[in-house]
Amino acid sequence: MNPVEAGATSQPAHPELSAPPWQPAPASALPHEVRVDGVPIRYGVSGSGGRDVLLVHGYRAHHMWWYRLLPALEERWRVIRLDLSGHGDSGHRDRYDVDVWIAELLAVLDAAGSAQALLVGHSMGGRIATVAAAEHPDRFGGLVLLDSMLRPRGSTSLRTGTLPPGRQLVYPSRAAAAARFRLRPPQPRTPAEVIRPVAEYSVCRAANADGWTWKFDQRGIPPIDNDRVVDSLTHMPVPLWFVRAGRSLVVTDEVAAYARTALPAASTFITLPDADHHFVLDAADDCDRLLADLHGDLAASIRPHGRTAP
């Protein structure tokens, strides 16, 4: 199993994603940039809430995974979202690891003027967030993991697809590239109109080629050190919610059973029974109810925006 968030496919183009021409949605714009070790990291801030939430996307994904949740989030929180390096409109690196991604989270918080935030991560983003919250509890007052893989110490790292250096998948047009987009693992119940904004944001002009390609770094992005994630859970200093999709192909029944034993005793474990791995895209009603409960449970653990620690 390879729990990839998105990517190219050899299947025929999806006819419902081939037209009409792309028009950027307001949620697709990340207007701000901060440099971390010389690499530009794009981020955005929205919402009128008194407390901050930082959203961390998954592998080969980008901030548009959250676009359907933004209206509900913005009513309660000041929402900070970003594209991690190697993803979306942020720059690429010669080397990726959890430490550099955590440095990006902290740099974005600093640039956004956030002293402390609720940290929410989907899939791989949740694994990054787990280490970040454990090692920087002064910056994160709570942690929410959305269908993130948890495996016992010593487990073999999951392999990821790569292309040789200098190679990239190239398509003749933006529409042709977007039509090749698929959610991974497969999620056939998600309507094409829901996927379209995510697919269209996922492509860009190809470098050194005539055509369009994927924004994520096609040379490959390594998996997160699983043992470090597990170790972080054992001494997690902040409140933690773990939300599992009942139909997930990532957090299977076996993974969920292990997660229940690995999470700190005071954690909140929730299953959305009819949801798939990418439920942040297509289970809007369930997510809205979840976000309301989450705010009521965790907001008190987050310092209000602009307030420093006593």
mmCIF file of C-alpha atoms in Angstrom, residues 5-8 22 28 60-65 83 87-89 171 174 177-178 180-183 195-205 212-218:
data_model
loop_
_atom_site.group_PDB
_atom_site.id
_atom_site.type_symbol
_atom_site.label_atom_id
_atom_site.label_comp_id
_atom_site.label_asym_id
_atom_site.label_seq_id
_atom_site.Cartn_x
_atom_site.Cartn_y
_atom_site.Cartn_z
ATOM 1 C CA GLU A 5 -2.386 11.903 -1.626
ATOM 2 C CA ALA A 6 -2.355 12.704 -5.326
ATOM 3 C CA GLY A 7 -0.460 12.248 -8.522
ATOM 4 C CA ALA A 8 -0.344 11.262 -12.140
ATOM 5 C CA TRP A 22 -9.552 26.793 -15.239
ATOM 6 C CA SER A 28 -6.395 29.016 -4.102
ATOM 7 C CA ARG A 60 1.976 15.299 -2.703
ATOM 8 C CA ALA A 61 -0.908 17.512 -1.628
ATOM 9 C CA HIS A 62 -1.207 21.259 -0.947
ATOM 10 C CA HIS A 63 -3.303 23.762 0.959
ATOM 11 C CA MET A 64 -6.289 23.417 -1.391
ATOM 12 C CA TRP A 65 -7.188 20.150 0.346
ATOM 13 C CA ASP A 83 2.241 24.654 1.062
ATOM 14 C CA HIS A 87 4.438 20.847 -2.658
ATOM 15 C CA GLY A 88 2.072 23.364 -4.212
ATOM 16 C CA ASP A 89 3.551 26.795 -4.918
ATOM 17 C CA TYR A 171 1.052 17.135 -20.621
ATOM 18 C CA ARG A 174 -3.460 22.544 -18.199
ATOM 19 C CA ALA A 177 -2.839 17.560 -16.873
ATOM 20 C CA ALA A 178 -5.735 18.258 -14.498
ATOM 21 C CA ARG A 180 -5.083 12.991 -15.136
ATOM 22 C CA PHE A 181 -5.405 13.898 -11.475
ATOM 23 C CA ARG A 182 -6.595 11.181 -9.098
ATOM 24 C CA LEU A 183 -6.933 11.045 -5.350
ATOM 25 C CA ILE A 195 -11.982 17.456 -7.006
ATOM 26 C CA ARG A 196 -11.717 20.020 -9.824
ATOM 27 C CA PRO A 197 -10.296 22.986 -7.811
ATOM 28 C CA VAL A 198 -7.728 20.703 -6.178
ATOM 29 C CA ALA A 199 -6.717 19.156 -9.494
ATOM 30 C CA GLU A 200 -6.361 22.485 -11.263
ATOM 31 C CA TYR A 201 -4.217 23.973 -8.512
ATOM 32 C CA SER A 202 -1.970 20.890 -8.657
ATOM 33 C CA VAL A 203 -0.475 21.661 -12.090
ATOM 34 C CA CYS A 204 1.900 24.315 -13.425
ATOM 35 C CA ARG A 205 3.997 25.158 -16.476
ATOM 36 C CA TRP A 212 2.207 21.368 -18.065
ATOM 37 C CA THR A 213 3.257 19.192 -15.152
ATOM 38 C CA TRP A 214 2.645 18.547 -11.438
ATOM 39 C CA LYS A 215 3.717 21.056 -8.819
ATOM 40 C CA PHE A 216 4.939 18.475 -6.302
ATOM 41 C CA ASP A 217 8.584 17.446 -6.448
ATOM 42 C CA GLN A 218 8.596 14.470 -8.810
#
